[in-house]
Amino acid sequence: MPSPFAASSFHTNTITMMTHQRASLLLALLIGSALSFAPSPHTTVTLRRIQQSHSSTILNAGGFEWEDPTSDEADPGVENPYKNPSLLKSTDGDDSLKVDPARLLSPRLRGCNLYFIGMMGSGKSTVGDLVARRMGTYNFLDTDTILERAAGMSIPEVFEAEGEEAFRVAEAQVLDSVHAHVRIVVSTGGGLVMRNQNWSKLQTGLVVYLKVDPEVIMKRIEGTDRPLLQTENPLETLQKLTEERKERYEQADVTVEIEEGMSVEDVADKCVRALHDFIDDNPPAWKQAKAKAAADGLDWVQFEMKSMEMETNECHLINNFVLLS
């Protein structure tokens, strides 16, 4: 007699495989709009000719053209607009902004993805979508929406038919497909952070945690069919889930605390500002070295060549030591 567990495992594997295949197809369709930002062939040729005139910034590796991120040509030169009041204040004398800080966030991220995490009802989808729209060159994706379309069922239906474990496996497959793309803002499921394998994907981008008190969330989602809240005391369940996930959520790069009464625009503004500040506080190593060279009155190119020469000499010393021993 066949084991009922074998049948359950078969259904779980089937829905996972189908979800993974359909998710890949949906992603191709959903991110198709990104093609509108791609340069035309003529523009590509022109840019390539311009880049070739700066031979120091183009290195051939494995047949691909690679642009040195430490070069002046590669550095977009965009700084934190909140630290430059002239960028934010309108010349018309009204309260409008001259430049949307979110639009300046895009070049500073250099294609790095944004992942929004947090409890159900924290506003990840709404806020993430608004941030992506304001950035202009980023697309928005919701892992729950992709999973529902790929599986052909709503999230509550997946929970009811296959159980939470099957949902979590399928959710991980969707994230696996999503993280391979760039220039996207991603809203994730509330429990996605609990799997270690998912964190390795999230850490390829910047993670934003929307922190909302359970009592505020309960007011937002009361009366909905959230699978995990179908209990005698939904608020108590929500509080327990929040506490269980707290340690994982707090590993995010940026934490944005949301108070009751804040509008979606207010939360988006707070996220954008926090991300600009995070980039300032965590510059890449090459940028730190470049700033140090400038502070010491050294020419960056000569400083870089000297560093490479020192590394080469160290390698020779190590090789000689190995040969002698």
Coordinates of C-alpha atoms in Angstrom, one line a residue:
M1 CA 0.0 0.0 0.0
P2 CA 1.5 3.4 -1.0
S3 CA 2.4 5.7 1.8
P4 CA 0.2 8.9 2.1
F5 CA 3.4 10.8 2.8
A6 CA 4.8 9.8 -0.6
A7 CA 1.7 11.2 -2.3
S8 CA 2.0 14.4 -0.3
S9 CA 5.7 14.7 -1.2
F10 CA 4.8 14.2 -4.9
H11 CA 2.2 17.0 -4.8
T12 CA 4.7 19.3 -3.1
N13 CA 7.4 18.6 -5.6
T14 CA 4.9 19.0 -8.5
I15 CA 3.7 22.4 -7.4
T16 CA 7.3 23.5 -6.7
M17 CA 8.4 22.5 -10.1
M18 CA 5.4 24.1 -11.8
T19 CA 5.8 27.3 -9.8
H20 CA 9.5 27.5 -10.7
Q21 CA 8.9 27.1 -14.4
R22 CA 5.9 29.4 -14.5
A23 CA 7.7 32.0 -12.3
S24 CA 10.6 32.1 -14.8
L25 CA 8.2 32.8 -17.7
L26 CA 6.2 35.4 -15.7
L27 CA 9.4 37.2 -14.8
A28 CA 10.3 37.4 -18.4
L29 CA 7.0 39.1 -19.1
L30 CA 6.9 41.3 -16.0
I31 CA 10.4 42.6 -16.5
G32 CA 9.9 43.0 -20.2
S33 CA 9.2 46.7 -19.6
A34 CA 12.8 47.1 -18.5
L35 CA 13.8 46.7 -22.2
S36 CA 12.5 50.2 -22.8
F37 CA 15.4 51.5 -20.8
A38 CA 18.0 49.6 -22.9
P39 CA 20.0 51.7 -25.3
S40 CA 19.5 51.4 -29.0
P41 CA 22.2 49.6 -31.1
H42 CA 23.3 52.9 -32.4
T43 CA 23.7 54.3 -28.9
T44 CA 25.5 51.2 -27.8
V45 CA 28.1 51.5 -30.6
T46 CA 28.5 55.2 -29.9
L47 CA 29.0 54.6 -26.2
R48 CA 31.5 51.8 -26.9
R49 CA 33.6 54.1 -29.1
I50 CA 33.6 56.7 -26.4
Q51 CA 34.6 54.2 -23.8
Q52 CA 37.4 52.8 -26.0
S53 CA 38.9 56.3 -26.0
H54 CA 39.4 55.7 -22.2
S55 CA 41.5 52.5 -22.6
S56 CA 42.2 52.5 -18.8
T57 CA 38.6 51.8 -18.0
I58 CA 38.0 48.9 -20.3
L59 CA 39.5 45.5 -19.5
N60 CA 38.8 42.4 -21.4
A61 CA 38.0 39.4 -19.2
G62 CA 36.6 36.1 -20.6
G63 CA 35.5 37.8 -23.8
F64 CA 33.4 40.4 -21.9
E65 CA 34.0 44.2 -21.7
W66 CA 34.3 45.3 -18.1
E67 CA 34.2 48.8 -16.9
D68 CA 36.5 49.6 -13.9
P69 CA 34.2 50.8 -11.1
T70 CA 37.0 52.9 -9.7
S71 CA 37.4 55.1 -12.8
D72 CA 36.1 58.6 -12.9
E73 CA 34.0 57.7 -16.0
A74 CA 32.2 54.9 -14.1
D75 CA 31.5 56.9 -11.0
P76 CA 28.1 58.6 -11.5
G77 CA 29.1 61.4 -9.1
V78 CA 25.6 61.6 -7.6
E79 CA 25.7 62.4 -3.9
N80 CA 23.1 62.4 -1.1
P81 CA 20.5 65.0 -2.1
Y82 CA 19.4 65.4 1.6
K83 CA 22.9 66.8 2.3
N84 CA 22.7 69.2 -0.7
P85 CA 19.7 71.6 0.0
S86 CA 20.1 73.3 -3.4
L87 CA 19.0 70.1 -5.1
L88 CA 15.8 69.8 -3.0
K89 CA 14.5 73.4 -2.8
S90 CA 12.4 74.7 -5.6
T91 CA 13.4 78.0 -7.1
D92 CA 9.7 79.0 -7.4
G93 CA 9.4 79.7 -3.7
D94 CA 6.8 76.9 -3.0
D95 CA 7.2 73.7 -1.1
S96 CA 7.8 71.5 -4.1
L97 CA 11.1 69.7 -4.7
K98 CA 13.4 70.6 -7.5
V99 CA 14.6 66.9 -7.8
D100 CA 12.9 63.8 -6.4
P101 CA 15.5 62.2 -4.1
A102 CA 14.2 58.8 -5.2
R103 CA 15.3 59.6 -8.8
L104 CA 18.8 60.2 -7.6
L105 CA 18.8 56.9 -5.7
S106 CA 18.9 54.9 -8.8
P107 CA 22.4 55.9 -10.1
R108 CA 23.8 55.5 -6.6
L109 CA 22.5 51.9 -6.3
R110 CA 24.2 51.0 -9.6
G111 CA 21.7 48.3 -10.5
C112 CA 21.7 46.9 -7.0
N113 CA 18.2 45.4 -6.1
L114 CA 16.1 46.5 -3.2
Y115 CA 14.3 43.8 -1.1
F116 CA 11.5 44.9 1.2
I117 CA 10.9 42.6 4.2
G118 CA 8.5 42.7 7.1
M119 CA 5.3 41.3 8.5
M120 CA 2.1 40.8 6.5
G121 CA 0.3 44.1 6.2
S122 CA 3.4 46.2 6.8
G123 CA 3.0 47.8 3.4
K124 CA 5.8 46.2 1.5
S125 CA 4.0 45.9 -1.8
T126 CA 2.4 49.4 -1.7
V127 CA 5.6 51.2 -0.6
G128 CA 7.9 49.1 -2.8
D129 CA 5.8 49.8 -5.9
L130 CA 5.8 53.6 -5.1
V131 CA 9.6 53.7 -4.5
A132 CA 10.2 51.9 -7.8
R133 CA 7.9 54.2 -9.7
R134 CA 9.6 57.3 -8.3
M135 CA 13.1 55.9 -9.0
G136 CA 12.1 55.7 -12.7
T137 CA 14.6 53.1 -13.9
Y138 CA 13.6 50.3 -11.6
N139 CA 10.9 47.7 -11.9
F140 CA 8.7 46.4 -9.1
L141 CA 8.0 42.7 -8.4
D142 CA 5.9 41.1 -5.7
T143 CA 7.0 37.5 -4.9
D144 CA 3.5 36.6 -3.6
T145 CA 1.9 37.9 -6.8
I146 CA 4.3 35.9 -9.0
L147 CA 3.7 32.8 -7.0
E148 CA -0.1 33.1 -7.2
R149 CA 0.0 33.5 -11.0
A150 CA 2.5 30.7 -11.4
A151 CA 0.6 28.3 -9.3
G152 CA -2.8 29.4 -10.6
M153 CA -4.0 29.7 -7.0
S154 CA -4.3 32.4 -4.4
I155 CA -2.0 32.2 -1.3
P156 CA -4.8 31.0 1.0
E157 CA -5.6 28.3 -1.6
V158 CA -2.0 27.1 -1.8
F159 CA -1.9 26.9 2.0
E160 CA -5.1 24.9 2.1
A161 CA -4.3 22.5 -0.7
E162 CA -0.6 21.9 -0.1
G163 CA 0.2 23.3 3.4
E164 CA 2.7 25.9 4.5
E165 CA 5.8 23.8 3.8
A166 CA 4.9 23.5 0.1
F167 CA 4.2 27.2 0.0
R168 CA 7.6 28.1 1.5
V169 CA 9.5 25.8 -0.9
A170 CA 7.7 27.4 -3.9
E171 CA 8.3 30.9 -2.4
A172 CA 12.0 30.1 -2.3
Q173 CA 12.0 29.1 -5.9
V174 CA 10.3 32.3 -6.9
L175 CA 13.0 34.3 -5.0
D176 CA 15.7 32.2 -6.7
S177 CA 14.3 33.3 -10.1
V178 CA 13.8 37.0 -9.1
H179 CA 17.3 37.7 -7.6
A180 CA 19.0 36.9 -10.9
H181 CA 17.7 40.1 -12.3
V182 CA 18.9 43.7 -11.6
R183 CA 17.3 47.1 -11.2
I184 CA 14.3 45.7 -9.4
V185 CA 12.4 46.5 -6.2
V186 CA 11.1 43.3 -4.6
S187 CA 8.3 42.9 -2.1
T188 CA 8.8 39.5 -0.3
G189 CA 6.5 37.3 1.8
G190 CA 6.5 37.9 5.6
G191 CA 8.0 34.5 6.4
L192 CA 10.5 34.3 3.6
V193 CA 13.3 35.5 5.9
M194 CA 13.0 32.4 8.1
R195 CA 14.8 30.2 5.6
N196 CA 18.6 30.6 5.5
Q197 CA 18.8 29.8 1.8
N198 CA 16.7 32.9 1.1
W199 CA 19.1 35.2 3.0
S200 CA 21.9 34.4 0.6
K201 CA 19.7 35.8 -2.2
L202 CA 18.5 38.8 -0.3
Q203 CA 22.1 39.8 0.6
T204 CA 22.9 40.2 -3.1
G205 CA 20.9 43.5 -2.8
L206 CA 20.0 46.0 -0.1
V207 CA 17.3 44.8 2.4
V208 CA 14.7 47.2 3.8
Y209 CA 12.7 46.2 6.9
L210 CA 9.4 47.9 7.3
K211 CA 8.8 47.8 11.1
V212 CA 5.2 48.1 12.2
D213 CA 3.6 47.3 15.5
P214 CA 1.3 44.2 15.4
E215 CA -1.6 46.3 16.8
V216 CA -1.3 48.7 13.8
I217 CA -1.0 45.8 11.4
M218 CA -4.1 44.2 12.9
K219 CA -6.2 47.3 12.2
R220 CA -5.1 47.2 8.6
I221 CA -5.8 43.5 7.8
E222 CA -8.6 42.7 10.2
G223 CA -11.2 40.6 8.4
T224 CA -8.9 39.3 5.7
D225 CA -8.2 35.7 4.9
R226 CA -4.5 35.6 5.9
P227 CA -3.8 31.8 6.3
L228 CA -1.6 32.2 9.4
L229 CA -4.2 34.3 11.2
Q230 CA -7.1 31.9 11.1
T231 CA -6.9 31.3 14.8
E232 CA -9.0 32.1 17.9
N233 CA -6.9 35.1 18.7
P234 CA -5.4 36.6 15.5
L235 CA -3.6 39.5 17.3
E236 CA -1.9 37.2 19.7
T237 CA -0.8 35.0 16.8
L238 CA 0.5 38.0 14.9
Q239 CA 2.5 39.2 18.0
K240 CA 4.0 35.7 18.4
L241 CA 5.0 35.6 14.7
T242 CA 6.5 39.0 14.9
E243 CA 8.6 38.0 17.9
E244 CA 9.7 34.8 16.2
R245 CA 10.9 36.7 13.1
K246 CA 12.3 39.7 14.9
E247 CA 15.9 38.5 14.9
R248 CA 15.8 37.9 11.2
Y249 CA 14.1 41.1 10.3
E250 CA 16.6 43.1 12.3
Q251 CA 19.4 41.8 10.1
A252 CA 18.2 44.1 7.3
D253 CA 20.5 46.8 6.0
V254 CA 17.9 49.5 6.6
T255 CA 15.1 49.5 9.2
V256 CA 12.2 52.0 8.7
E257 CA 9.9 52.4 11.6
I258 CA 6.3 53.1 10.6
E259 CA 3.9 54.8 12.9
E260 CA 0.1 54.7 12.8
G261 CA -1.3 57.4 10.5
M262 CA 1.7 57.7 8.2
S263 CA 0.8 57.9 4.5
V264 CA 2.3 55.7 1.8
E265 CA 4.2 58.7 0.5
D266 CA 5.6 59.5 4.0
V267 CA 6.9 55.9 4.3
A268 CA 8.4 56.0 0.8
D269 CA 10.1 59.2 1.6
K270 CA 11.5 57.7 4.8
C271 CA 12.8 54.7 2.9
V272 CA 14.5 56.8 0.3
R273 CA 16.2 59.0 2.8
A274 CA 17.4 55.9 4.9
L275 CA 18.8 54.3 1.7
H276 CA 20.7 57.5 0.8
D277 CA 22.2 57.6 4.3
F278 CA 23.1 53.9 4.2
I279 CA 25.0 54.4 1.0
D280 CA 26.9 57.3 2.5
D281 CA 27.7 55.3 5.7
N282 CA 28.8 52.2 3.7
P283 CA 30.9 53.3 0.7
P284 CA 32.7 50.7 -1.4
A285 CA 36.3 49.9 -0.5
W286 CA 37.6 51.5 -3.7
K287 CA 35.8 54.7 -2.9
Q288 CA 37.3 54.8 0.6
A289 CA 40.8 54.3 -0.8
K290 CA 40.2 57.0 -3.4
A291 CA 39.1 59.5 -0.8
K292 CA 42.1 58.6 1.4
A293 CA 44.4 59.2 -1.5
A294 CA 42.9 62.6 -2.2
A295 CA 43.1 63.5 1.5
D296 CA 46.8 62.6 1.5
G297 CA 47.4 64.7 -1.6
L298 CA 48.1 61.7 -3.8
D299 CA 47.2 61.2 -7.4
W300 CA 44.6 58.4 -7.5
V301 CA 46.1 56.7 -10.6
Q302 CA 49.6 56.8 -9.2
F303 CA 48.4 55.7 -5.8
E304 CA 46.5 52.7 -7.4
M305 CA 49.6 51.7 -9.5
K306 CA 51.8 51.9 -6.4
S307 CA 49.4 49.7 -4.5
M308 CA 49.4 47.1 -7.4
E309 CA 53.2 47.3 -7.5
M310 CA 53.4 46.6 -3.7
E311 CA 51.0 43.6 -4.1
T312 CA 53.1 42.2 -6.9
N313 CA 56.3 42.5 -4.8
E314 CA 54.6 40.8 -1.9
C315 CA 53.6 37.9 -4.3
H316 CA 57.2 37.6 -5.4
L317 CA 58.4 37.5 -1.9
I318 CA 55.9 34.8 -1.0
N319 CA 56.8 32.7 -4.1
N320 CA 60.6 33.0 -3.3
F321 CA 59.9 31.9 0.3
V322 CA 57.9 28.9 -0.9
L323 CA 60.7 27.9 -3.4
L324 CA 63.4 28.3 -0.7
S325 CA 61.5 26.2 1.8

